[in-house]
Amino acid sequence: MMEEVSHPVESGTLTPPPTAPPVVSSTSPPTQVGMTPPPQAPMSYSTSPPSSSYTPTSAPLQGSAYPSPMVQNPAPPTYPTSNYQGTPEASTIMLPDMPEYNTDQENRGDSGSAGGMWGWFRSASQNTFVQSVVEKTKTGVDRMITTLDPGMTPYLRQGGDISVIVASEKMVKWGAVRDAFQRVFGTANVKGIPAQSGVAPQPVGYAAGLRGARDRISYLRRSGLVDERQLCVAVESFIAELLPDKWFDIGCVMLEDPARNINLEMFTQAVPIPPEIVSHVQSATPSDYNLSWSGLSVTIGQAFQHHMPWVQPTDWHKTLTGQSRQTIIYDAVVTLAGLYQEKLPKTTPGRPI
């Protein structure tokens, strides 16, 4: 039987009863001061997070076996699982639905909503308003070019449905006919071919002038240089005594169109000739000249060259009047071409409606 031991209590001081020593887990042996802990086996660490209330939202940092709760990277996106095995073939790529394009209708240029660009151009080209705009644009461009270089006018107006053969290779004649027809019809094909006449070099009188122009056109047809139905124009200059002892130089312009049965004659303005020039050509022609019925053997131009060497024999008109011979012929052919245009059938291209 154990004896009870009483402990004295000092006044004012309470002494707590002794408590049991703390229980230490076997996994953590106590370490006493001055004692060396026994060797322990190497520690192995698991990559799984320790059981605690904290759950990391990202994988541990590279090179560290411990997850760091201080680094919180956003979670990587998740993708739905599929049976994707690689890049699909080109034929299996699905594109959005597109409207079908009818290439056959496009090539045909059919009208309608699927006619395409070419169909629009074709329909627009048949529109009178569009044609008028295109024609005005072309006219404006041509006018600008001819203003900068007037010599380009004949080249821009070459073409069309009117074809004219002039019975002369001289620029003063066929050039005047070309410019006049292109002015009246807009465009015209004009060509000069040399031709001969059966009258004297210097015809005298209207009858001789008409005969000389007709002979030149007949020469082209007989020689086969032009077709029998070809439109031809000839120019023949002559002198005539319109007033007593006053002579004038006149040009006869003749047009023949057998295909449409149109024959026209026109005369240029009369240019006065000095009396001494006329006396020279009359005295220089032999009395037995075989073509005296139609005129003289010496031309007015040759007489001008004899009396006035500074005057050009082929264009003495410009020296006397200030107007060149080509301009004088041109004015007459413009009137002739206008008369010819009025006589054409209404269905003929180039005729005004």
Tab-separated table of C-alpha atoms in Angstrom:
chain	number	residue	atom	x	y	z
A	1	MET	CA	0.000	0.000	0.000
A	2	MET	CA	1.526	3.246	-1.215
A	3	GLU	CA	1.856	6.255	0.979
A	4	GLU	CA	0.350	9.513	0.017
A	5	VAL	CA	2.829	12.332	-0.320
A	6	SER	CA	1.712	15.810	0.353
A	7	HIS	CA	3.321	18.772	-1.272
A	8	PRO	CA	3.518	22.018	0.488
A	9	VAL	CA	1.901	24.971	-1.170
A	10	GLU	CA	3.480	28.238	-0.831
A	11	SER	CA	1.246	31.124	-0.413
A	12	GLY	CA	0.524	32.998	-3.604
A	13	THR	CA	2.121	30.396	-5.825
A	14	LEU	CA	0.442	27.468	-7.515
A	15	THR	CA	2.460	24.684	-8.958
A	16	PRO	CA	0.786	22.752	-11.799
A	17	PRO	CA	0.716	19.015	-11.468
A	18	PRO	CA	3.217	17.107	-13.510
A	19	THR	CA	2.056	16.104	-17.037
A	20	ALA	CA	2.951	13.065	-19.085
A	21	PRO	CA	5.870	13.426	-21.446
A	22	PRO	CA	4.941	14.027	-25.145
A	23	VAL	CA	4.657	11.007	-27.370
A	24	VAL	CA	7.118	11.148	-30.210
A	25	SER	CA	6.409	9.259	-33.437
A	26	SER	CA	8.865	6.593	-34.349
A	27	THR	CA	9.348	8.254	-37.671
A	28	SER	CA	10.763	11.343	-36.013
A	29	PRO	CA	13.179	10.372	-33.230
A	30	PRO	CA	13.948	13.102	-30.787
A	31	THR	CA	17.096	14.956	-31.037
A	32	GLN	CA	18.792	15.677	-27.734
A	33	VAL	CA	21.378	18.283	-27.263
A	34	GLY	CA	24.803	16.877	-27.541
A	35	MET	CA	23.600	13.687	-29.198
A	36	THR	CA	24.201	12.602	-32.772
A	37	PRO	CA	21.157	11.222	-34.590
A	38	PRO	CA	21.480	7.741	-35.910
A	39	PRO	CA	21.990	7.332	-39.632
A	40	GLN	CA	18.847	7.155	-41.669
A	41	ALA	CA	18.059	5.750	-45.064
A	42	PRO	CA	17.926	8.190	-48.020
A	43	MET	CA	14.628	9.905	-48.363
A	44	SER	CA	12.503	9.329	-51.450
A	45	TYR	CA	10.007	11.912	-52.561
A	46	SER	CA	6.865	11.422	-54.549
A	47	THR	CA	5.883	13.743	-57.378
A	48	SER	CA	2.334	13.656	-56.198
A	49	PRO	CA	1.304	16.605	-54.105
A	50	PRO	CA	1.101	16.089	-50.354
A	51	SER	CA	-2.220	15.523	-48.832
A	52	SER	CA	-3.395	18.882	-47.709
A	53	SER	CA	-6.138	21.279	-48.369
A	54	TYR	CA	-4.116	22.985	-51.185
A	55	THR	CA	-4.434	21.569	-54.664
A	56	PRO	CA	-1.939	22.925	-57.209
A	57	THR	CA	-3.371	24.070	-60.563
A	58	SER	CA	-0.247	23.434	-62.577
A	59	ALA	CA	2.557	20.967	-62.975
A	60	PRO	CA	5.745	21.391	-60.879
A	61	LEU	CA	8.517	23.593	-62.203
A	62	GLN	CA	11.164	22.022	-64.383
A	63	GLY	CA	14.079	20.626	-62.401
A	64	SER	CA	12.193	20.583	-59.105
A	65	ALA	CA	10.669	17.606	-57.391
A	66	TYR	CA	8.351	19.768	-55.319
A	67	PRO	CA	5.339	21.540	-56.624
A	68	SER	CA	5.508	25.239	-55.977
A	69	PRO	CA	2.277	26.692	-54.709
A	70	MET	CA	3.579	30.223	-55.442
A	71	VAL	CA	3.594	29.719	-59.230
A	72	GLN	CA	0.122	29.511	-60.647
A	73	ASN	CA	0.172	29.297	-64.430
A	74	PRO	CA	-3.176	29.132	-66.206
A	75	ALA	CA	-4.344	25.669	-66.945
A	76	PRO	CA	-3.660	24.546	-70.504
A	77	PRO	CA	-6.709	24.421	-72.798
A	78	THR	CA	-8.384	21.113	-73.261
A	79	TYR	CA	-9.365	19.844	-76.713
A	80	PRO	CA	-12.084	17.392	-77.530
A	81	THR	CA	-10.890	14.000	-78.477
A	82	SER	CA	-11.354	12.984	-82.119
A	83	ASN	CA	-10.193	10.421	-84.587
A	84	TYR	CA	-7.938	12.898	-86.413
A	85	GLN	CA	-5.025	10.934	-87.916
A	86	GLY	CA	-3.113	13.637	-89.817
A	87	THR	CA	-3.532	16.148	-92.648
A	88	PRO	CA	-6.628	15.321	-94.659
A	89	GLU	CA	-6.477	14.845	-98.380
A	90	ALA	CA	-7.228	17.838	-100.555
A	91	SER	CA	-10.340	16.129	-101.844
A	92	THR	CA	-11.781	15.758	-98.347
A	93	ILE	CA	-11.492	19.427	-97.328
A	94	MET	CA	-14.979	20.772	-96.913
A	95	LEU	CA	-15.585	24.321	-98.128
A	96	PRO	CA	-18.635	26.472	-97.535
A	97	ASP	CA	-21.399	26.081	-100.036
A	98	MET	CA	-20.862	28.411	-102.997
A	99	PRO	CA	-23.230	29.233	-105.879
A	100	GLU	CA	-22.590	27.246	-109.002
A	101	TYR	CA	-20.879	29.095	-111.880
A	102	ASN	CA	-22.145	28.211	-115.321
A	103	THR	CA	-19.119	28.496	-117.599
A	104	ASP	CA	-21.034	27.368	-120.651
A	105	GLN	CA	-23.493	30.198	-120.292
A	106	GLU	CA	-20.633	32.624	-119.657
A	107	ASN	CA	-18.839	31.539	-122.825
A	108	ARG	CA	-22.011	31.849	-124.831
A	109	GLY	CA	-22.680	35.320	-123.466
A	110	ASP	CA	-26.347	34.518	-122.866
A	111	SER	CA	-28.471	37.208	-121.368
A	112	GLY	CA	-29.711	36.936	-117.807
A	113	SER	CA	-28.336	37.121	-114.336
A	114	ALA	CA	-25.684	34.478	-115.099
A	115	GLY	CA	-24.568	36.065	-118.359
A	116	GLY	CA	-21.313	37.257	-116.865
A	117	MET	CA	-19.069	40.079	-117.916
A	118	TRP	CA	-18.896	39.130	-121.614
A	119	GLY	CA	-22.636	38.906	-121.804
A	120	TRP	CA	-22.867	42.409	-120.358
A	121	PHE	CA	-20.383	43.728	-122.918
A	122	ARG	CA	-22.291	42.124	-125.745
A	123	SER	CA	-25.610	43.540	-124.624
A	124	ALA	CA	-24.005	46.932	-123.971
A	125	SER	CA	-22.451	47.017	-127.437
A	126	GLN	CA	-25.946	46.693	-128.925
A	127	ASN	CA	-27.214	49.624	-126.902
A	128	THR	CA	-27.623	52.807	-128.907
A	129	PHE	CA	-26.624	54.979	-125.961
A	130	VAL	CA	-23.408	53.019	-125.379
A	131	GLN	CA	-22.573	53.170	-129.061
A	132	SER	CA	-23.090	56.925	-128.999
A	133	VAL	CA	-20.797	57.304	-125.983
A	134	VAL	CA	-18.086	55.179	-127.613
A	135	GLU	CA	-18.353	57.122	-130.848
A	136	LYS	CA	-18.126	60.466	-129.048
A	137	THR	CA	-15.121	59.237	-127.075
A	138	LYS	CA	-13.386	58.113	-130.246
A	139	THR	CA	-14.192	61.423	-131.911
A	140	GLY	CA	-12.760	63.327	-128.964
A	141	VAL	CA	-9.541	61.306	-128.976
A	142	ASP	CA	-9.177	61.699	-132.741
A	143	ARG	CA	-9.740	65.435	-132.446
A	144	MET	CA	-7.046	65.707	-129.789
A	145	ILE	CA	-4.576	63.748	-131.931
A	146	THR	CA	-5.304	65.745	-135.060
A	147	THR	CA	-4.977	68.992	-133.099
A	148	LEU	CA	-1.515	67.989	-131.922
A	149	ASP	CA	-0.537	66.610	-135.334
A	150	PRO	CA	-2.838	67.601	-138.232
A	151	GLY	CA	-0.978	65.216	-140.521
A	152	MET	CA	-2.529	62.260	-138.665
A	153	THR	CA	-6.053	63.045	-139.887
A	154	PRO	CA	-5.910	60.990	-143.122
A	155	TYR	CA	-4.538	57.953	-141.274
A	156	LEU	CA	-7.189	58.047	-138.560
A	157	ARG	CA	-9.994	58.376	-141.122
A	158	GLN	CA	-8.696	55.705	-143.464
A	159	GLY	CA	-11.190	52.852	-143.691
A	160	GLY	CA	-14.941	52.492	-143.717
A	161	ASP	CA	-17.327	51.246	-146.398
A	162	ILE	CA	-16.621	53.906	-149.042
A	163	SER	CA	-13.820	53.051	-151.468
A	164	VAL	CA	-12.759	55.622	-154.065
A	165	ILE	CA	-10.174	55.386	-156.859
A	166	VAL	CA	-8.829	58.699	-158.134
A	167	ALA	CA	-7.577	58.769	-161.742
A	168	SER	CA	-4.311	60.506	-160.822
A	169	GLU	CA	-1.238	59.830	-158.712
A	170	LYS	CA	-0.656	63.525	-158.019
A	171	MET	CA	-1.153	64.504	-154.414
A	172	VAL	CA	-2.812	67.754	-155.436
A	173	LYS	CA	-5.704	65.703	-156.910
A	174	TRP	CA	-6.118	62.457	-155.010
A	175	GLY	CA	-5.177	64.095	-151.711
A	176	ALA	CA	-7.966	66.629	-152.167
A	177	VAL	CA	-10.465	63.876	-153.009
A	178	ARG	CA	-9.365	61.838	-149.977
A	179	ASP	CA	-9.747	64.704	-147.527
A	180	ALA	CA	-13.131	65.695	-148.937
A	181	PHE	CA	-14.663	62.204	-148.820
A	182	GLN	CA	-13.320	61.588	-145.324
A	183	ARG	CA	-14.854	64.847	-144.186
A	184	VAL	CA	-18.277	63.991	-145.607
A	185	PHE	CA	-18.398	60.261	-144.741
A	186	GLY	CA	-16.178	60.280	-141.660
A	187	THR	CA	-13.984	57.493	-143.033
A	188	ALA	CA	-13.124	56.497	-146.583
A	189	ASN	CA	-10.544	54.453	-148.472
A	190	VAL	CA	-9.096	56.618	-151.238
A	191	LYS	CA	-6.297	55.580	-153.587
A	192	GLY	CA	-4.710	57.346	-156.566
A	193	ILE	CA	-3.757	55.552	-159.786
A	194	PRO	CA	-2.135	57.350	-162.752
A	195	ALA	CA	-4.364	57.597	-165.828
A	196	GLN	CA	-4.140	59.146	-169.298
A	197	SER	CA	-6.554	61.251	-171.287
A	198	GLY	CA	-7.052	61.769	-174.995
A	199	VAL	CA	-7.185	65.572	-174.907
A	200	ALA	CA	-4.489	68.225	-175.233
A	201	PRO	CA	-2.173	68.965	-172.270
A	202	GLN	CA	-3.986	72.262	-171.800
A	203	PRO	CA	-7.687	71.696	-172.470
A	204	VAL	CA	-9.740	74.704	-173.572
A	205	GLY	CA	-13.475	74.946	-172.877
A	206	TYR	CA	-15.939	73.013	-170.710
A	207	ALA	CA	-16.421	70.273	-173.273
A	208	ALA	CA	-12.677	69.537	-173.345
A	209	GLY	CA	-12.562	69.479	-169.535
A	210	LEU	CA	-15.411	66.984	-169.337
A	211	ARG	CA	-13.858	64.840	-172.057
A	212	GLY	CA	-10.490	64.739	-170.314
A	213	ALA	CA	-12.012	63.638	-166.966
A	214	ARG	CA	-14.125	60.956	-168.616
A	215	ASP	CA	-11.155	59.636	-170.595
A	216	ARG	CA	-9.101	59.167	-167.426
A	217	ILE	CA	-11.798	57.051	-165.775
A	218	SER	CA	-12.308	55.032	-168.964
A	219	TYR	CA	-8.558	54.401	-169.149
A	220	LEU	CA	-8.576	52.794	-165.689
A	221	ARG	CA	-11.488	50.528	-166.581
A	222	ARG	CA	-10.172	49.483	-169.990
A	223	SER	CA	-6.718	48.683	-168.685
A	224	GLY	CA	-8.124	46.486	-165.917
A	225	LEU	CA	-6.559	48.564	-163.154
A	226	VAL	CA	-9.943	48.880	-161.426
A	227	ASP	CA	-13.124	46.868	-161.410
A	228	GLU	CA	-15.895	47.803	-163.817
A	229	ARG	CA	-18.190	48.631	-160.902
A	230	GLN	CA	-15.609	50.584	-158.894
A	231	LEU	CA	-16.393	54.135	-157.735
A	232	CYS	CA	-13.957	56.465	-159.556
A	233	VAL	CA	-13.269	60.197	-159.474
A	234	ALA	CA	-11.254	62.210	-162.003
A	235	VAL	CA	-10.080	65.833	-162.036
A	236	GLU	CA	-9.251	67.743	-165.233
A	237	SER	CA	-8.247	71.419	-165.342
A	238	PHE	CA	-9.037	73.627	-168.352
A	239	ILE	CA	-9.188	77.280	-169.298
A	240	ALA	CA	-12.206	79.145	-170.610
A	241	GLU	CA	-12.959	82.647	-171.831
A	242	LEU	CA	-15.864	83.530	-169.583
A	243	LEU	CA	-15.761	87.230	-170.448
A	244	PRO	CA	-14.374	89.005	-173.539
A	245	ASP	CA	-10.553	88.712	-173.403
A	246	LYS	CA	-10.732	87.395	-169.832
A	247	TRP	CA	-9.606	83.857	-169.258
A	248	PHE	CA	-10.044	81.723	-166.186
A	249	ASP	CA	-8.644	78.469	-164.949
A	250	ILE	CA	-11.362	75.951	-163.912
A	251	GLY	CA	-11.279	72.376	-162.749
A	252	CYS	CA	-13.795	69.681	-163.731
A	253	VAL	CA	-14.448	66.961	-161.122
A	254	MET	CA	-16.302	63.885	-162.365
A	255	LEU	CA	-17.688	60.962	-160.339
A	256	GLU	CA	-18.860	57.628	-161.766
A	257	ASP	CA	-20.432	54.834	-159.693
A	258	PRO	CA	-21.688	52.137	-162.091
A	259	ALA	CA	-22.748	49.867	-159.219
A	260	ARG	CA	-25.398	52.402	-158.119
A	261	ASN	CA	-25.798	54.155	-161.470
A	262	ILE	CA	-24.681	57.536	-160.104
A	263	ASN	CA	-22.846	60.031	-162.321
A	264	LEU	CA	-21.993	63.543	-161.094
A	265	GLU	CA	-19.983	66.519	-162.313
A	266	MET	CA	-18.717	69.509	-160.376
A	267	PHE	CA	-16.560	72.540	-161.267
A	268	THR	CA	-14.118	74.411	-159.101
A	269	GLN	CA	-14.094	78.151	-158.628
A	270	ALA	CA	-12.714	80.124	-161.579
A	271	VAL	CA	-9.243	81.648	-161.095
A	272	PRO	CA	-8.367	84.571	-163.427
A	273	ILE	CA	-5.264	84.219	-165.598
A	274	PRO	CA	-3.068	87.190	-166.612
A	275	PRO	CA	-3.502	88.049	-170.331
A	276	GLU	CA	0.220	87.687	-171.123
A	277	ILE	CA	0.177	84.103	-169.868
A	278	VAL	CA	-2.727	83.219	-172.145
A	279	SER	CA	-1.013	84.902	-175.122
A	280	HIS	CA	2.136	82.856	-174.461
A	281	VAL	CA	0.395	79.471	-174.524
A	282	GLN	CA	-1.554	80.388	-177.636
A	283	SER	CA	1.536	81.519	-179.565
A	284	ALA	CA	3.603	78.520	-178.413
A	285	THR	CA	1.109	76.000	-179.838
A	286	PRO	CA	1.742	75.027	-183.527
A	287	SER	CA	-1.007	75.814	-185.981
A	288	ASP	CA	-1.089	72.209	-187.168
A	289	TYR	CA	-1.287	70.696	-183.704
A	290	ASN	CA	-3.235	67.426	-183.975
A	291	LEU	CA	-5.113	67.941	-180.705
A	292	SER	CA	-5.950	71.588	-181.345
A	293	TRP	CA	-9.649	70.653	-181.356
A	294	SER	CA	-9.379	70.069	-177.580
A	295	GLY	CA	-6.786	72.654	-176.509
A	296	LEU	CA	-3.167	73.816	-176.573
A	297	SER	CA	0.168	72.012	-176.431
A	298	VAL	CA	1.635	74.268	-173.682
A	299	THR	CA	0.116	74.413	-170.221
A	300	ILE	CA	-0.573	77.504	-168.118
A	301	GLY	CA	1.969	76.291	-165.572
A	302	GLN	CA	4.729	76.139	-168.169
A	303	ALA	CA	3.914	79.685	-169.252
A	304	PHE	CA	4.122	80.891	-165.645
A	305	GLN	CA	7.521	79.242	-165.304
A	306	HIS	CA	8.714	81.077	-168.420
A	307	HIS	CA	7.491	84.500	-167.355
A	308	MET	CA	7.802	84.117	-163.563
A	309	PRO	CA	10.564	81.627	-162.681
A	310	TRP	CA	9.903	82.028	-158.961
A	311	VAL	CA	6.359	80.667	-159.377
A	312	GLN	CA	5.868	76.910	-158.971
A	313	PRO	CA	4.366	75.678	-162.256
A	314	THR	CA	2.210	72.981	-160.615
A	315	ASP	CA	0.665	75.363	-158.055
A	316	TRP	CA	0.693	78.863	-159.420
A	317	HIS	CA	-2.804	79.369	-157.947
A	318	LYS	CA	-1.366	79.933	-154.477
A	319	THR	CA	0.923	82.710	-155.736
A	320	LEU	CA	-1.926	84.577	-157.425
A	321	THR	CA	-4.820	83.975	-155.027
A	322	GLY	CA	-3.340	82.710	-151.755
A	323	GLN	CA	-5.300	79.463	-152.148
A	324	SER	CA	-3.476	76.328	-153.248
A	325	ARG	CA	-4.807	74.249	-156.128
A	326	GLN	CA	-5.396	71.337	-153.760
A	327	THR	CA	-7.592	73.512	-151.548
A	328	ILE	CA	-9.572	74.739	-154.556
A	329	ILE	CA	-10.187	71.166	-155.721
A	330	TYR	CA	-11.018	70.087	-152.168
A	331	ASP	CA	-13.806	72.655	-151.837
A	332	ALA	CA	-15.445	71.388	-155.013
A	333	VAL	CA	-15.112	67.705	-154.070
A	334	VAL	CA	-16.758	68.332	-150.676
A	335	THR	CA	-19.862	69.508	-152.525
A	336	LEU	CA	-19.600	66.581	-154.944
A	337	ALA	CA	-19.288	64.051	-152.102
A	338	GLY	CA	-22.289	65.599	-150.357
A	339	LEU	CA	-24.400	65.216	-153.510
A	340	TYR	CA	-23.227	61.644	-153.879
A	341	GLN	CA	-24.105	60.870	-150.250
A	342	GLU	CA	-27.648	62.136	-150.758
A	343	LYS	CA	-28.121	59.898	-153.793
A	344	LEU	CA	-27.051	56.724	-151.979
A	345	PRO	CA	-29.800	54.303	-150.879
A	346	LYS	CA	-30.929	54.675	-147.294
A	347	THR	CA	-29.464	51.274	-146.379
A	348	THR	CA	-25.976	52.227	-147.582
A	349	PRO	CA	-23.401	52.556	-144.753
A	350	GLY	CA	-22.221	56.144	-144.357
A	351	ARG	CA	-25.476	57.694	-145.610
A	352	PRO	CA	-27.232	59.928	-143.031
A	353	ILE	CA	-30.671	58.800	-141.951
